[in-house]
Amino acid sequence: MAFRQRRERLRSILNGSTCIRPGSVYDPTSIRIAEDLGFELGMFGGSVASLAILGDPDVTLITLTELAEQMRRMSRASTLPVVVDADHGYGNALNVRRTVQELEAAGAAGLTIEDTLLPQAFGIVEPQLISLEEGIGKMKAALDGRSDPSLVIMGRTGTRGGGAAASSFADCLARAKAYDATGVDALFFTGLTTRREVEAISAATTLPIVLGNTQGELDDAAFLRSQRVKIALQGHTPFAASTQAIYDTLKALREGTRPKDLKGLASSELTGRLMREADVKARSGAFLGLKKP
């Protein structure tokens, strides 16, 4: 499937009447699992990207090249549309422009650009925000870097995100309205926690809303739909689950458990399906003259 078709599917979600929960993906196998299970959308988060690629925490050590290459691997493996957490765009507004170009070429259906000051400043414990004016410049640069108009650009604000970055709700509202006016395709929020906040954002803006947190009183699909929330994340538990499974398996092997006695392993049928083994065998026959055994 061409990249544009994937982006149009994401736009259909943003223009639709429902609120969907994306699957957290981070490599070719996880995205194929999400696709096969029927997820409409994948979310490639910055924290899981850092873990999957570097094994490091989410402290902006990953590079744009590493992020884009991982997205390219997933794009090759699956046709599932993916939204990429592009953090702060890896620098200033000009870097943001290049970030958009690289992720567009890698097959992302959409991406988020945020207004958090990254990497973390020296001597400052809590996360900081860039100015509203710089944030607006980044959103405009992101739009300017887009060559495929179907690529979805989401403006994300770190306000209400916890710690010192969680400035007043008035600041959050002002940034939301300003980013809405730049022409981005959707607004992304991670720190909204009450219905009152979501209602205020919805009333003050016009764009589709994406939420990174829907716990507590926000865990209500009907309410989210009524407030123009089109995508609601549900964390990155698949990576945590896979980490625990690998740890338990290696621990059991180290302690003397025989491979045949291990529990919870993927069947050969499931593994073959995720490898698209039938397709590979068909191509081997058509192009290499290999007969089926």
PDB file of C-alpha atoms in Angstrom:
ATOM      1  CA  MET A   1       0.000   0.000   0.000  1.00  0.00           C
ATOM      2  CA  ALA A   2       1.310   3.440  -0.914  1.00  0.00           C
ATOM      3  CA  PHE A   3       2.172   5.747   1.969  1.00  0.00           C
ATOM      4  CA  ARG A   4      -0.506   8.221   0.907  1.00  0.00           C
ATOM      5  CA  GLN A   5      -3.213   5.624   1.375  1.00  0.00           C
ATOM      6  CA  ARG A   6      -2.035   5.032   4.934  1.00  0.00           C
ATOM      7  CA  ARG A   7      -2.161   8.757   5.602  1.00  0.00           C
ATOM      8  CA  GLU A   8      -5.634   9.007   4.160  1.00  0.00           C
ATOM      9  CA  ARG A   9      -6.746   6.251   6.531  1.00  0.00           C
ATOM     10  CA  LEU A  10      -5.411   8.305   9.442  1.00  0.00           C
ATOM     11  CA  ARG A  11      -7.246  11.358   8.139  1.00  0.00           C
ATOM     12  CA  SER A  12     -10.427   9.305   7.972  1.00  0.00           C
ATOM     13  CA  ILE A  13     -10.007   8.553  11.664  1.00  0.00           C
ATOM     14  CA  LEU A  14      -9.521  12.240  12.466  1.00  0.00           C
ATOM     15  CA  ASN A  15     -12.566  13.152  10.382  1.00  0.00           C
ATOM     16  CA  GLY A  16     -14.716  10.307  11.703  1.00  0.00           C
ATOM     17  CA  SER A  17     -17.284  10.169  14.478  1.00  0.00           C
ATOM     18  CA  THR A  18     -15.561   7.645  16.740  1.00  0.00           C
ATOM     19  CA  CYS A  19     -12.602   7.665  19.120  1.00  0.00           C
ATOM     20  CA  ILE A  20     -10.112   4.877  18.482  1.00  0.00           C
ATOM     21  CA  ARG A  21      -7.400   3.336  20.654  1.00  0.00           C
ATOM     22  CA  PRO A  22      -4.150   2.815  18.722  1.00  0.00           C
ATOM     23  CA  GLY A  23      -1.819  -0.113  19.254  1.00  0.00           C
ATOM     24  CA  SER A  24       1.626   0.701  20.639  1.00  0.00           C
ATOM     25  CA  VAL A  25       4.206  -0.526  18.105  1.00  0.00           C
ATOM     26  CA  TYR A  26       7.987  -0.332  17.995  1.00  0.00           C
ATOM     27  CA  ASP A  27       9.386  -2.867  15.489  1.00  0.00           C
ATOM     28  CA  PRO A  28       8.359  -4.959  12.442  1.00  0.00           C
ATOM     29  CA  THR A  29       6.975  -7.820  14.535  1.00  0.00           C
ATOM     30  CA  SER A  30       4.890  -5.670  16.875  1.00  0.00           C
ATOM     31  CA  ILE A  31       3.360  -3.700  14.004  1.00  0.00           C
ATOM     32  CA  ARG A  32       2.403  -6.893  12.193  1.00  0.00           C
ATOM     33  CA  ILE A  33       0.759  -8.204  15.342  1.00  0.00           C
ATOM     34  CA  ALA A  34      -1.222  -4.971  15.718  1.00  0.00           C
ATOM     35  CA  GLU A  35      -2.253  -5.092  12.067  1.00  0.00           C
ATOM     36  CA  ASP A  36      -3.325  -8.738  12.235  1.00  0.00           C
ATOM     37  CA  LEU A  37      -5.381  -8.068  15.372  1.00  0.00           C
ATOM     38  CA  GLY A  38      -7.343  -5.355  13.591  1.00  0.00           C
ATOM     39  CA  PHE A  39      -5.961  -2.156  15.083  1.00  0.00           C
ATOM     40  CA  GLU A  40      -6.806   0.807  12.884  1.00  0.00           C
ATOM     41  CA  LEU A  41      -3.677   2.730  13.875  1.00  0.00           C
ATOM     42  CA  GLY A  42      -0.256   2.262  15.402  1.00  0.00           C
ATOM     43  CA  MET A  43       1.479   4.660  17.809  1.00  0.00           C
ATOM     44  CA  PHE A  44       5.292   4.745  17.829  1.00  0.00           C
ATOM     45  CA  GLY A  45       6.105   6.500  21.102  1.00  0.00           C
ATOM     46  CA  GLY A  46       9.361   8.237  21.922  1.00  0.00           C
ATOM     47  CA  SER A  47       9.867   6.240  25.112  1.00  0.00           C
ATOM     48  CA  VAL A  48       9.506   2.847  23.437  1.00  0.00           C
ATOM     49  CA  ALA A  49      11.641   4.018  20.520  1.00  0.00           C
ATOM     50  CA  SER A  50      14.430   4.831  22.955  1.00  0.00           C
ATOM     51  CA  LEU A  51      14.030   1.482  24.701  1.00  0.00           C
ATOM     52  CA  ALA A  52      13.766  -0.598  21.526  1.00  0.00           C
ATOM     53  CA  ILE A  53      16.639   1.083  19.696  1.00  0.00           C
ATOM     54  CA  LEU A  54      19.007   2.122  22.489  1.00  0.00           C
ATOM     55  CA  GLY A  55      17.853   0.384  25.638  1.00  0.00           C
ATOM     56  CA  ASP A  56      17.885   3.829  27.266  1.00  0.00           C
ATOM     57  CA  PRO A  57      15.240   5.851  29.122  1.00  0.00           C
ATOM     58  CA  ASP A  58      13.293   8.604  27.418  1.00  0.00           C
ATOM     59  CA  VAL A  59      15.841  11.411  27.846  1.00  0.00           C
ATOM     60  CA  THR A  60      16.278  12.393  24.168  1.00  0.00           C
ATOM     61  CA  LEU A  61      19.412  10.372  23.457  1.00  0.00           C
ATOM     62  CA  ILE A  62      17.923   8.861  20.321  1.00  0.00           C
ATOM     63  CA  THR A  63      18.677  10.610  17.029  1.00  0.00           C
ATOM     64  CA  LEU A  64      16.401  11.516  14.143  1.00  0.00           C
ATOM     65  CA  THR A  65      18.263   9.058  11.898  1.00  0.00           C
ATOM     66  CA  GLU A  66      17.654   6.183  14.324  1.00  0.00           C
ATOM     67  CA  LEU A  67      13.984   7.060  14.744  1.00  0.00           C
ATOM     68  CA  ALA A  68      13.377   7.392  11.002  1.00  0.00           C
ATOM     69  CA  GLU A  69      15.182   4.140  10.223  1.00  0.00           C
ATOM     70  CA  GLN A  70      13.053   2.225  12.714  1.00  0.00           C
ATOM     71  CA  MET A  71       9.935   3.758  11.186  1.00  0.00           C
ATOM     72  CA  ARG A  72      11.197   2.709   7.746  1.00  0.00           C
ATOM     73  CA  ARG A  73      11.571  -0.888   8.948  1.00  0.00           C
ATOM     74  CA  MET A  74       8.009  -0.899  10.229  1.00  0.00           C
ATOM     75  CA  SER A  75       6.673   0.676   7.037  1.00  0.00           C
ATOM     76  CA  ARG A  76       8.232  -2.124   5.019  1.00  0.00           C
ATOM     77  CA  ALA A  77       6.742  -4.798   7.279  1.00  0.00           C
ATOM     78  CA  SER A  78       3.152  -3.557   7.480  1.00  0.00           C
ATOM     79  CA  THR A  79       0.579  -1.262   5.901  1.00  0.00           C
ATOM     80  CA  LEU A  80      -0.809  -0.149   9.264  1.00  0.00           C
ATOM     81  CA  PRO A  81      -0.852   3.679   9.532  1.00  0.00           C
ATOM     82  CA  VAL A  82       1.502   4.891  12.267  1.00  0.00           C
ATOM     83  CA  VAL A  83       1.722   8.141  14.213  1.00  0.00           C
ATOM     84  CA  VAL A  84       5.298   8.879  15.305  1.00  0.00           C
ATOM     85  CA  ASP A  85       6.211  10.794  18.435  1.00  0.00           C
ATOM     86  CA  ALA A  86       8.807  13.154  16.949  1.00  0.00           C
ATOM     87  CA  ASP A  87       9.445  14.872  20.292  1.00  0.00           C
ATOM     88  CA  HIS A  88      10.686  18.445  19.795  1.00  0.00           C
ATOM     89  CA  GLY A  89      11.703  17.850  16.181  1.00  0.00           C
ATOM     90  CA  TYR A  90      15.325  17.269  17.214  1.00  0.00           C
ATOM     91  CA  GLY A  91      16.305  20.914  17.443  1.00  0.00           C
ATOM     92  CA  ASN A  92      14.980  24.284  16.390  1.00  0.00           C
ATOM     93  CA  ALA A  93      12.369  25.050  13.748  1.00  0.00           C
ATOM     94  CA  LEU A  94      14.741  24.236  10.888  1.00  0.00           C
ATOM     95  CA  ASN A  95      15.468  20.861  12.458  1.00  0.00           C
ATOM     96  CA  VAL A  96      11.727  20.322  12.780  1.00  0.00           C
ATOM     97  CA  ARG A  97      11.376  20.869   9.047  1.00  0.00           C
ATOM     98  CA  ARG A  98      13.965  18.188   8.321  1.00  0.00           C
ATOM     99  CA  THR A  99      12.382  15.844  10.874  1.00  0.00           C
ATOM    100  CA  VAL A 100       9.126  16.030   8.943  1.00  0.00           C
ATOM    101  CA  GLN A 101      10.915  15.326   5.665  1.00  0.00           C
ATOM    102  CA  GLU A 102      12.710  12.280   7.057  1.00  0.00           C
ATOM    103  CA  LEU A 103       9.668  10.741   8.748  1.00  0.00           C
ATOM    104  CA  GLU A 104       7.521  11.388   5.689  1.00  0.00           C
ATOM    105  CA  ALA A 105      10.069   9.541   3.545  1.00  0.00           C
ATOM    106  CA  ALA A 106      10.135   6.722   6.124  1.00  0.00           C
ATOM    107  CA  GLY A 107       6.411   6.131   5.714  1.00  0.00           C
ATOM    108  CA  ALA A 108       4.890   7.705   8.806  1.00  0.00           C
ATOM    109  CA  ALA A 109       1.183   8.453   8.458  1.00  0.00           C
ATOM    110  CA  GLY A 110       1.432  11.256  10.985  1.00  0.00           C
ATOM    111  CA  LEU A 111       3.744  12.758  13.569  1.00  0.00           C
ATOM    112  CA  THR A 112       3.646  14.974  16.629  1.00  0.00           C
ATOM    113  CA  ILE A 113       5.804  18.020  17.305  1.00  0.00           C
ATOM    114  CA  GLU A 114       5.868  19.298  20.876  1.00  0.00           C
ATOM    115  CA  ASP A 115       6.880  22.485  22.657  1.00  0.00           C
ATOM    116  CA  THR A 116       8.957  20.939  25.452  1.00  0.00           C
ATOM    117  CA  LEU A 117      12.524  22.199  25.784  1.00  0.00           C
ATOM    118  CA  LEU A 118      14.676  19.189  24.897  1.00  0.00           C
ATOM    119  CA  PRO A 119      17.233  17.957  25.775  1.00  0.00           C
ATOM    120  CA  GLN A 120      16.763  18.941  29.402  1.00  0.00           C
ATOM    121  CA  ALA A 121      18.595  22.116  30.350  1.00  0.00           C
ATOM    122  CA  PHE A 122      21.616  22.032  32.664  1.00  0.00           C
ATOM    123  CA  GLY A 123      20.804  22.505  36.345  1.00  0.00           C
ATOM    124  CA  ILE A 124      17.022  22.458  35.831  1.00  0.00           C
ATOM    125  CA  VAL A 125      15.319  19.512  37.475  1.00  0.00           C
ATOM    126  CA  GLU A 126      11.844  19.865  36.002  1.00  0.00           C
ATOM    127  CA  PRO A 127      11.054  19.903  32.264  1.00  0.00           C
ATOM    128  CA  GLN A 128      10.725  23.324  30.672  1.00  0.00           C
ATOM    129  CA  LEU A 129       8.736  24.702  27.748  1.00  0.00           C
ATOM    130  CA  ILE A 130       9.895  26.802  24.837  1.00  0.00           C
ATOM    131  CA  SER A 131       8.113  30.106  24.347  1.00  0.00           C
ATOM    132  CA  LEU A 132       4.749  30.237  22.639  1.00  0.00           C
ATOM    133  CA  GLU A 133       6.318  32.168  19.764  1.00  0.00           C
ATOM    134  CA  GLU A 134       8.962  29.489  19.212  1.00  0.00           C
ATOM    135  CA  GLY A 135       6.310  26.803  19.431  1.00  0.00           C
ATOM    136  CA  ILE A 136       4.296  28.509  16.704  1.00  0.00           C
ATOM    137  CA  GLY A 137       7.442  28.715  14.581  1.00  0.00           C
ATOM    138  CA  LYS A 138       8.003  24.989  14.968  1.00  0.00           C
ATOM    139  CA  MET A 139       4.445  24.180  13.881  1.00  0.00           C
ATOM    140  CA  LYS A 140       4.799  26.383  10.811  1.00  0.00           C
ATOM    141  CA  ALA A 141       8.162  24.817   9.959  1.00  0.00           C
ATOM    142  CA  ALA A 142       6.643  21.339  10.261  1.00  0.00           C
ATOM    143  CA  LEU A 143       3.942  22.253   7.763  1.00  0.00           C
ATOM    144  CA  ASP A 144       6.504  23.779   5.429  1.00  0.00           C
ATOM    145  CA  GLY A 145       8.576  20.588   5.500  1.00  0.00           C
ATOM    146  CA  ARG A 146       5.679  18.435   4.352  1.00  0.00           C
ATOM    147  CA  SER A 147       5.720  17.509   0.665  1.00  0.00           C
ATOM    148  CA  ASP A 148       2.808  15.047   0.785  1.00  0.00           C
ATOM    149  CA  PRO A 149      -0.248  17.073   1.851  1.00  0.00           C
ATOM    150  CA  SER A 150      -1.870  13.921   3.236  1.00  0.00           C
ATOM    151  CA  LEU A 151       0.814  13.559   5.931  1.00  0.00           C
ATOM    152  CA  VAL A 152      -0.772  14.424   9.280  1.00  0.00           C
ATOM    153  CA  ILE A 153       1.004  17.006  11.461  1.00  0.00           C
ATOM    154  CA  MET A 154      -0.116  17.137  15.096  1.00  0.00           C
ATOM    155  CA  GLY A 155       0.746  20.070  17.318  1.00  0.00           C
ATOM    156  CA  ARG A 156       1.536  18.846  20.822  1.00  0.00           C
ATOM    157  CA  THR A 157       1.924  20.912  23.966  1.00  0.00           C
ATOM    158  CA  GLY A 158       3.796  19.927  27.105  1.00  0.00           C
ATOM    159  CA  THR A 159       1.591  22.123  29.269  1.00  0.00           C
ATOM    160  CA  ARG A 160      -0.360  20.218  31.882  1.00  0.00           C
ATOM    161  CA  GLY A 161       2.218  17.477  31.515  1.00  0.00           C
ATOM    162  CA  GLY A 162       3.450  17.176  35.085  1.00  0.00           C
ATOM    163  CA  GLY A 163       6.241  18.969  36.954  1.00  0.00           C
ATOM    164  CA  ALA A 164       7.243  22.525  36.147  1.00  0.00           C
ATOM    165  CA  ALA A 165       6.266  21.973  32.518  1.00  0.00           C
ATOM    166  CA  ALA A 166       2.697  21.812  33.746  1.00  0.00           C
ATOM    167  CA  SER A 167       2.129  25.529  33.533  1.00  0.00           C
ATOM    168  CA  SER A 168      -1.286  27.009  34.138  1.00  0.00           C
ATOM    169  CA  PHE A 169      -4.275  25.730  32.259  1.00  0.00           C
ATOM    170  CA  ALA A 170      -4.606  29.218  30.809  1.00  0.00           C
ATOM    171  CA  ASP A 171      -1.212  28.693  29.145  1.00  0.00           C
ATOM    172  CA  CYS A 172      -2.329  25.300  27.850  1.00  0.00           C
ATOM    173  CA  LEU A 173      -5.456  26.874  26.379  1.00  0.00           C
ATOM    174  CA  ALA A 174      -3.491  29.728  24.802  1.00  0.00           C
ATOM    175  CA  ARG A 175      -1.035  27.329  23.169  1.00  0.00           C
ATOM    176  CA  ALA A 176      -3.834  25.097  21.933  1.00  0.00           C
ATOM    177  CA  LYS A 177      -5.570  28.024  20.259  1.00  0.00           C
ATOM    178  CA  ALA A 178      -2.323  29.323  18.760  1.00  0.00           C
ATOM    179  CA  TYR A 179      -1.300  25.942  17.340  1.00  0.00           C
ATOM    180  CA  ASP A 180      -4.830  25.424  16.035  1.00  0.00           C
ATOM    181  CA  ALA A 181      -4.436  28.663  14.073  1.00  0.00           C
ATOM    182  CA  THR A 182      -1.150  27.595  12.404  1.00  0.00           C
ATOM    183  CA  GLY A 183      -2.908  25.048  10.211  1.00  0.00           C
ATOM    184  CA  VAL A 184      -1.750  21.787  11.817  1.00  0.00           C
ATOM    185  CA  ASP A 185      -4.124  18.847  11.412  1.00  0.00           C
ATOM    186  CA  ALA A 186      -4.757  17.901  15.041  1.00  0.00           C
ATOM    187  CA  LEU A 187      -3.893  18.862  18.625  1.00  0.00           C
ATOM    188  CA  PHE A 188      -2.184  16.429  20.992  1.00  0.00           C
ATOM    189  CA  PHE A 189      -2.352  16.679  24.802  1.00  0.00           C
ATOM    190  CA  THR A 190      -0.694  14.427  27.362  1.00  0.00           C
ATOM    191  CA  GLY A 191      -1.595  15.993  30.681  1.00  0.00           C
ATOM    192  CA  LEU A 192      -5.318  16.757  30.647  1.00  0.00           C
ATOM    193  CA  THR A 193      -6.953  14.930  33.555  1.00  0.00           C
ATOM    194  CA  THR A 194     -10.456  16.330  34.001  1.00  0.00           C
ATOM    195  CA  ARG A 195     -13.577  16.576  31.886  1.00  0.00           C
ATOM    196  CA  ARG A 196     -13.666  20.283  32.535  1.00  0.00           C
ATOM    197  CA  GLU A 197     -10.243  20.725  30.926  1.00  0.00           C
ATOM    198  CA  VAL A 198     -11.155  18.653  27.876  1.00  0.00           C
ATOM    199  CA  GLU A 199     -14.429  20.528  27.460  1.00  0.00           C
ATOM    200  CA  ALA A 200     -12.619  23.878  27.613  1.00  0.00           C
ATOM    201  CA  ILE A 201     -10.053  22.777  25.006  1.00  0.00           C
ATOM    202  CA  SER A 202     -12.783  21.443  22.739  1.00  0.00           C
ATOM    203  CA  ALA A 203     -14.786  24.673  23.010  1.00  0.00           C
ATOM    204  CA  ALA A 204     -11.792  26.918  22.299  1.00  0.00           C
ATOM    205  CA  THR A 205     -10.397  25.015  19.297  1.00  0.00           C
ATOM    206  CA  THR A 206     -11.618  23.507  16.040  1.00  0.00           C
ATOM    207  CA  LEU A 207      -9.239  20.655  15.270  1.00  0.00           C
ATOM    208  CA  PRO A 208      -9.455  16.929  16.094  1.00  0.00           C
ATOM    209  CA  ILE A 209      -8.042  16.165  19.549  1.00  0.00           C
ATOM    210  CA  VAL A 210      -5.643  13.396  20.537  1.00  0.00           C
ATOM    211  CA  LEU A 211      -5.171  12.492  24.196  1.00  0.00           C
ATOM    212  CA  GLY A 212      -2.179  10.733  25.707  1.00  0.00           C
ATOM    213  CA  ASN A 213      -3.982  10.099  28.976  1.00  0.00           C
ATOM    214  CA  THR A 214      -7.571   8.964  29.477  1.00  0.00           C
ATOM    215  CA  GLN A 215      -7.482   7.551  32.975  1.00  0.00           C
ATOM    216  CA  GLY A 216      -9.949   8.337  35.742  1.00  0.00           C
ATOM    217  CA  GLU A 217     -12.931  10.424  34.713  1.00  0.00           C
ATOM    218  CA  LEU A 218     -11.679  10.624  31.124  1.00  0.00           C
ATOM    219  CA  ASP A 219     -12.069   6.868  30.662  1.00  0.00           C
ATOM    220  CA  ASP A 220     -15.423   7.322  28.957  1.00  0.00           C
ATOM    221  CA  ALA A 221     -15.674   6.676  25.226  1.00  0.00           C
ATOM    222  CA  ALA A 222     -18.983   8.489  24.816  1.00  0.00           C
ATOM    223  CA  PHE A 223     -17.634  11.604  26.519  1.00  0.00           C
ATOM    224  CA  LEU A 224     -14.463  11.590  24.434  1.00  0.00           C
ATOM    225  CA  ARG A 225     -16.472  11.315  21.220  1.00  0.00           C
ATOM    226  CA  SER A 226     -18.660  14.216  22.282  1.00  0.00           C
ATOM    227  CA  GLN A 227     -15.574  16.421  22.770  1.00  0.00           C
ATOM    228  CA  ARG A 228     -13.994  15.772  19.354  1.00  0.00           C
ATOM    229  CA  VAL A 229     -11.374  13.384  20.742  1.00  0.00           C
ATOM    230  CA  LYS A 230     -10.527  11.092  17.830  1.00  0.00           C
ATOM    231  CA  ILE A 231      -7.537   9.158  19.206  1.00  0.00           C
ATOM    232  CA  ALA A 232      -6.924   8.147  22.819  1.00  0.00           C
ATOM    233  CA  LEU A 233      -3.678   6.417  23.731  1.00  0.00           C
ATOM    234  CA  GLN A 234      -3.542   3.568  26.215  1.00  0.00           C
ATOM    235  CA  GLY A 235       0.134   3.489  27.111  1.00  0.00           C
ATOM    236  CA  HIS A 236       2.931   1.290  25.864  1.00  0.00           C
ATOM    237  CA  THR A 237       2.153  -1.917  27.744  1.00  0.00           C
ATOM    238  CA  PRO A 238       3.041  -4.253  24.830  1.00  0.00           C
ATOM    239  CA  PHE A 239       6.722  -3.376  25.224  1.00  0.00           C
ATOM    240  CA  ALA A 240       6.514  -3.911  28.977  1.00  0.00           C
ATOM    241  CA  ALA A 241       4.826  -7.275  28.425  1.00  0.00           C
ATOM    242  CA  SER A 242       7.433  -8.412  25.918  1.00  0.00           C
ATOM    243  CA  THR A 243      10.245  -7.335  28.251  1.00  0.00           C
ATOM    244  CA  GLN A 244       8.808  -9.411  31.078  1.00  0.00           C
ATOM    245  CA  ALA A 245       8.305 -12.413  28.792  1.00  0.00           C
ATOM    246  CA  ILE A 246      11.905 -12.292  27.536  1.00  0.00           C
ATOM    247  CA  TYR A 247      13.214 -11.860  31.082  1.00  0.00           C
ATOM    248  CA  ASP A 248      11.197 -14.809  32.394  1.00  0.00           C
ATOM    249  CA  THR A 249      12.239 -17.056  29.513  1.00  0.00           C
ATOM    250  CA  LEU A 250      15.941 -16.276  29.790  1.00  0.00           C
ATOM    251  CA  LYS A 251      15.780 -16.643  33.575  1.00  0.00           C
ATOM    252  CA  ALA A 252      14.157 -20.049  33.278  1.00  0.00           C
ATOM    253  CA  LEU A 253      16.754 -21.204  30.745  1.00  0.00           C
ATOM    254  CA  ARG A 254      19.572 -19.897  32.907  1.00  0.00           C
ATOM    255  CA  GLU A 255      18.175 -21.817  35.873  1.00  0.00           C
ATOM    256  CA  GLY A 256      18.097 -25.072  33.918  1.00  0.00           C
ATOM    257  CA  THR A 257      14.609 -25.279  32.444  1.00  0.00           C
ATOM    258  CA  ARG A 258      14.675 -27.230  29.199  1.00  0.00           C
ATOM    259  CA  PRO A 259      13.425 -25.355  26.133  1.00  0.00           C
ATOM    260  CA  LYS A 260      10.694 -27.947  25.543  1.00  0.00           C
ATOM    261  CA  ASP A 261       9.342 -27.328  29.066  1.00  0.00           C
ATOM    262  CA  LEU A 262       8.934 -23.559  28.656  1.00  0.00           C
ATOM    263  CA  LYS A 263       5.402 -22.172  28.701  1.00  0.00           C
ATOM    264  CA  GLY A 264       3.816 -19.298  26.817  1.00  0.00           C
ATOM    265  CA  LEU A 265       5.920 -19.517  23.661  1.00  0.00           C
ATOM    266  CA  ALA A 266       4.594 -18.452  20.280  1.00  0.00           C
ATOM    267  CA  SER A 267       3.487 -21.394  18.169  1.00  0.00           C
ATOM    268  CA  SER A 268       5.200 -22.164  14.890  1.00  0.00           C
ATOM    269  CA  GLU A 269       1.922 -21.280  13.180  1.00  0.00           C
ATOM    270  CA  LEU A 270       1.825 -17.818  14.758  1.00  0.00           C
ATOM    271  CA  THR A 271       5.517 -17.219  14.090  1.00  0.00           C
ATOM    272  CA  GLY A 272       5.103 -18.272  10.478  1.00  0.00           C
ATOM    273  CA  ARG A 273       2.134 -15.979  10.045  1.00  0.00           C
ATOM    274  CA  LEU A 274       4.007 -13.006  11.458  1.00  0.00           C
ATOM    275  CA  MET A 275       6.965 -13.759   9.181  1.00  0.00           C
ATOM    276  CA  ARG A 276       4.514 -13.858   6.245  1.00  0.00           C
ATOM    277  CA  GLU A 277       6.054 -17.248   5.528  1.00  0.00           C
ATOM    278  CA  ALA A 278       3.416 -18.234   2.975  1.00  0.00           C
ATOM    279  CA  ASP A 279       4.139 -15.127   0.920  1.00  0.00           C
ATOM    280  CA  VAL A 280       7.884 -15.751   1.031  1.00  0.00           C
ATOM    281  CA  LYS A 281       7.416 -19.358  -0.083  1.00  0.00           C
ATOM    282  CA  ALA A 282       5.202 -18.231  -2.949  1.00  0.00           C
ATOM    283  CA  ARG A 283       7.830 -15.753  -4.105  1.00  0.00           C
ATOM    284  CA  SER A 284      10.550 -18.357  -3.758  1.00  0.00           C
ATOM    285  CA  GLY A 285       8.601 -20.593  -6.087  1.00  0.00           C
ATOM    286  CA  ALA A 286       7.839 -17.850  -8.578  1.00  0.00           C
ATOM    287  CA  PHE A 287      11.248 -16.201  -8.675  1.00  0.00           C
ATOM    288  CA  LEU A 288      13.727 -18.887  -7.572  1.00  0.00           C
ATOM    289  CA  GLY A 289      12.026 -21.961  -8.967  1.00  0.00           C
ATOM    290  CA  LEU A 290      11.865 -23.556  -5.539  1.00  0.00           C
ATOM    291  CA  LYS A 291       9.221 -26.236  -5.157  1.00  0.00           C
ATOM    292  CA  LYS A 292       7.195 -26.634  -2.009  1.00  0.00           C
ATOM    293  CA  PRO A 293       8.509 -29.438   0.214  1.00  0.00           C
TER     294      PRO A 293
END
